[in-house]
mmCIF file of C-alpha atoms in Angstrom:
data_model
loop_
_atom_site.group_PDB
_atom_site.id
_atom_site.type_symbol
_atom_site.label_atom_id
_atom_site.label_comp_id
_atom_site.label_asym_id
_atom_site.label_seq_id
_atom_site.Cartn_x
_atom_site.Cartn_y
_atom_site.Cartn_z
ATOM 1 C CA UNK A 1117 0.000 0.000 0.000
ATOM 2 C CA UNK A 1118 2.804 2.080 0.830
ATOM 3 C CA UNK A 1119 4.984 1.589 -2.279
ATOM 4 C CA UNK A 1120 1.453 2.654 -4.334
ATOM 5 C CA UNK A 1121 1.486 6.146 -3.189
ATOM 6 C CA UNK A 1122 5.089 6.753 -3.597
ATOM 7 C CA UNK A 1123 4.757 5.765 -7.244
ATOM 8 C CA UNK A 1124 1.785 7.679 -7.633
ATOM 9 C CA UNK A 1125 3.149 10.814 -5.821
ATOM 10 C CA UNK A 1126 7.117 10.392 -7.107
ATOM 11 C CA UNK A 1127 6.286 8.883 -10.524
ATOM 12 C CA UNK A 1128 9.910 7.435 -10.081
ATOM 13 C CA UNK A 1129 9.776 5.544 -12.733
ATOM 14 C CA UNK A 1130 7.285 5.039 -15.787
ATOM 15 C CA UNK A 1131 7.910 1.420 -16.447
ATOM 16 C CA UNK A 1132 6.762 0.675 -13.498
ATOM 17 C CA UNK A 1133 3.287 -0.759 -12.893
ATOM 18 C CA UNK A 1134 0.553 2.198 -12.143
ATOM 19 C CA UNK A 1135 -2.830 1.247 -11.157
ATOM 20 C CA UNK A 1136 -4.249 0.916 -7.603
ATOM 21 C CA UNK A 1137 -2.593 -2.433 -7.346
ATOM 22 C CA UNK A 1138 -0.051 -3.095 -4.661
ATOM 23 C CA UNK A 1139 3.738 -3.455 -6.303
ATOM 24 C CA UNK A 1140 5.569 -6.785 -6.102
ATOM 25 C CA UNK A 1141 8.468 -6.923 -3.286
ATOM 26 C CA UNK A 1142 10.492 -6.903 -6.691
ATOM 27 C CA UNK A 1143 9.221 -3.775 -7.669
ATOM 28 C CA UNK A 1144 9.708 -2.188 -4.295
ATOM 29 C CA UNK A 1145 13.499 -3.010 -4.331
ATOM 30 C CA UNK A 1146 13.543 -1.755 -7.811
ATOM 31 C CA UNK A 1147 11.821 1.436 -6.785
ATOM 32 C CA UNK A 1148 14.633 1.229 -3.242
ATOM 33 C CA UNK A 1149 17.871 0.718 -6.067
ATOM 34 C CA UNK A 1150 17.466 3.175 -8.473
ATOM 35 C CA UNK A 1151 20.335 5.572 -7.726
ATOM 36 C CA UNK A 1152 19.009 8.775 -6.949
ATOM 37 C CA UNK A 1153 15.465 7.315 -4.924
ATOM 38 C CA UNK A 1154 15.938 9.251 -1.826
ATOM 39 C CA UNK A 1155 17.476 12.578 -3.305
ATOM 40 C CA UNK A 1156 14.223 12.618 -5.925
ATOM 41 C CA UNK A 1157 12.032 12.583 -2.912
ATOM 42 C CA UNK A 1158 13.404 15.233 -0.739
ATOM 43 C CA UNK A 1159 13.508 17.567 -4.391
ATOM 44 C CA UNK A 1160 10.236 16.470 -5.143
ATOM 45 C CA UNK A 1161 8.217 19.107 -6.809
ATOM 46 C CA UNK A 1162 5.353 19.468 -4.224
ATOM 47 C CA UNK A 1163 3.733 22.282 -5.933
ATOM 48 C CA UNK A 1164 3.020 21.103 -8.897
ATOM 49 C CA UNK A 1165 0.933 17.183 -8.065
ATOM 50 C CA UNK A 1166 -1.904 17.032 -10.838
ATOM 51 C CA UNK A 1167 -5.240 16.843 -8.954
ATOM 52 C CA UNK A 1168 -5.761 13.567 -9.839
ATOM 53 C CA UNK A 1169 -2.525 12.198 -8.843
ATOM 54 C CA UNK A 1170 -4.018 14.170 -5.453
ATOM 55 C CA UNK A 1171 -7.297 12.568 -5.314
ATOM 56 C CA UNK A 1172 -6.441 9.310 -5.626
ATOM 57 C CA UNK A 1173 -3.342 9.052 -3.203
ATOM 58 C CA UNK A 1174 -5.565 11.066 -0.766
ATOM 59 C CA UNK A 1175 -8.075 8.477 -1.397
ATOM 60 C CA UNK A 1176 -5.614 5.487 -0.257
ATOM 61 C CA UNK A 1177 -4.048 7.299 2.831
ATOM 62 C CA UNK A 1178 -7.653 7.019 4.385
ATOM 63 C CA UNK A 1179 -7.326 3.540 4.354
ATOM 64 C CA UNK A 1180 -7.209 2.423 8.228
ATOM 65 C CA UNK A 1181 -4.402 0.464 7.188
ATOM 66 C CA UNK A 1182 -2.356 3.301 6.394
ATOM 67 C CA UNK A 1183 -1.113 4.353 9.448
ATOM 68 C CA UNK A 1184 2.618 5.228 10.344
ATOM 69 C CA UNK A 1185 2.881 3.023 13.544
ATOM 70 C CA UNK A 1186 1.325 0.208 11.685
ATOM 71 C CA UNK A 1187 3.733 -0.016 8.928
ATOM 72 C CA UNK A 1188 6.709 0.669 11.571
ATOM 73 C CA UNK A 1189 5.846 -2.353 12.720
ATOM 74 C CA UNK A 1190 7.189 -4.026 9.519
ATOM 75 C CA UNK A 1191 9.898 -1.205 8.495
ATOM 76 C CA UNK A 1192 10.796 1.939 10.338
ATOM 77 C CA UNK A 1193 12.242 3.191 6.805
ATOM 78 C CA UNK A 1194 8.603 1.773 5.143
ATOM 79 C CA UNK A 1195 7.053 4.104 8.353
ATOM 80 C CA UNK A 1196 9.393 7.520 7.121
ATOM 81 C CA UNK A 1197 8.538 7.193 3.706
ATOM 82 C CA UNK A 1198 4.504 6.931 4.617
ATOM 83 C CA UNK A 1199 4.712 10.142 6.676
ATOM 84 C CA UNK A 1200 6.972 11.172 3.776
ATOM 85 C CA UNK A 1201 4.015 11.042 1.867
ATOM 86 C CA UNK A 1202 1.265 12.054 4.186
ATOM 87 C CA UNK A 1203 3.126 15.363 4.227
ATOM 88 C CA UNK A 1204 3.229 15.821 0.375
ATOM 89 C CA UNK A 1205 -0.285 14.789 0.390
ATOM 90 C CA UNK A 1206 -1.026 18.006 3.154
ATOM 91 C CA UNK A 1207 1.847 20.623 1.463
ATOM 92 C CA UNK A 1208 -0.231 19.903 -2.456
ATOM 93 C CA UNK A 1209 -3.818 20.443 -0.619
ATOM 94 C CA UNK A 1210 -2.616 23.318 1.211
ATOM 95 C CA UNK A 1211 -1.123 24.537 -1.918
ATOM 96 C CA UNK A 1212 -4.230 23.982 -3.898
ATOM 97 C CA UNK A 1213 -6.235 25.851 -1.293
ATOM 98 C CA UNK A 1214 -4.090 29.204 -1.174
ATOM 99 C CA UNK A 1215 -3.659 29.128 -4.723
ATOM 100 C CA UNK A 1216 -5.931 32.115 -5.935
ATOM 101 C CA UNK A 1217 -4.569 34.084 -2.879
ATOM 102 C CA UNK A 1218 -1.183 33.847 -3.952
ATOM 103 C CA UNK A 1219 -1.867 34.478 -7.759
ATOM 104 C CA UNK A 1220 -3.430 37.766 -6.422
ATOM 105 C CA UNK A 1221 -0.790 38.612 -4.372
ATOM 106 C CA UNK A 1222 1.612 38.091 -7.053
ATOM 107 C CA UNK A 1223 -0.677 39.908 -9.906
ATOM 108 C CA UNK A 1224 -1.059 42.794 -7.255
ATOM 109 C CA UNK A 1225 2.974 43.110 -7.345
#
């Protein structure tokens, strides 16, 4: 479950199966091995999610199972990258919300 919103959000990779299917463990440690995994997510471009991308990862988190100390319970790493994308998930609806105020602000300039 995990692993699905990080592709969703990060888009890491396009070969990679999309979908609300859950990845194989070989596509998670495909998704872990590519070289620059961890860097891509902390420059992730939080701004700019596409609203679907948005609705349907915000859709999953609301799953009970989707909780950090659930998954820590399997993978304290699994448990960062789930508030990892929890956060996004908060930062692109926050964005979306103050959107027309900041266009204003900036037309007003």
């Amino acid at each position: 479950l995990l692993f699905r919103h990080v592709r969703s959000l990060a888009q890491i990779d396009p070969h990679l199966p999309t979908g609300l299917q859950d990845p194989t463990w070989a596509e998670v440690k495909l998704l872990f091995s590519q070289e620059n995994f961890f860097e891509d997510m902390a420059n992730y471009d939080k701004t700019s999610i596409p609203d679907d991308v948005l609705a349907a990862v915000n859709r999953l988190v609301q799953q009970p199972q989707y909780q950090p100390q659930l998954i820590r319970r399997a993978s304290s790493a699994c448990e960062a990258i789930c508030k990892w994308v929890i956060a996004i998930l908060k930062y692109g609806e926050i964005v979306r919300a103050n959107r027309p105020v900041v266009e204003a602000f900036t037309a007003a300039r």
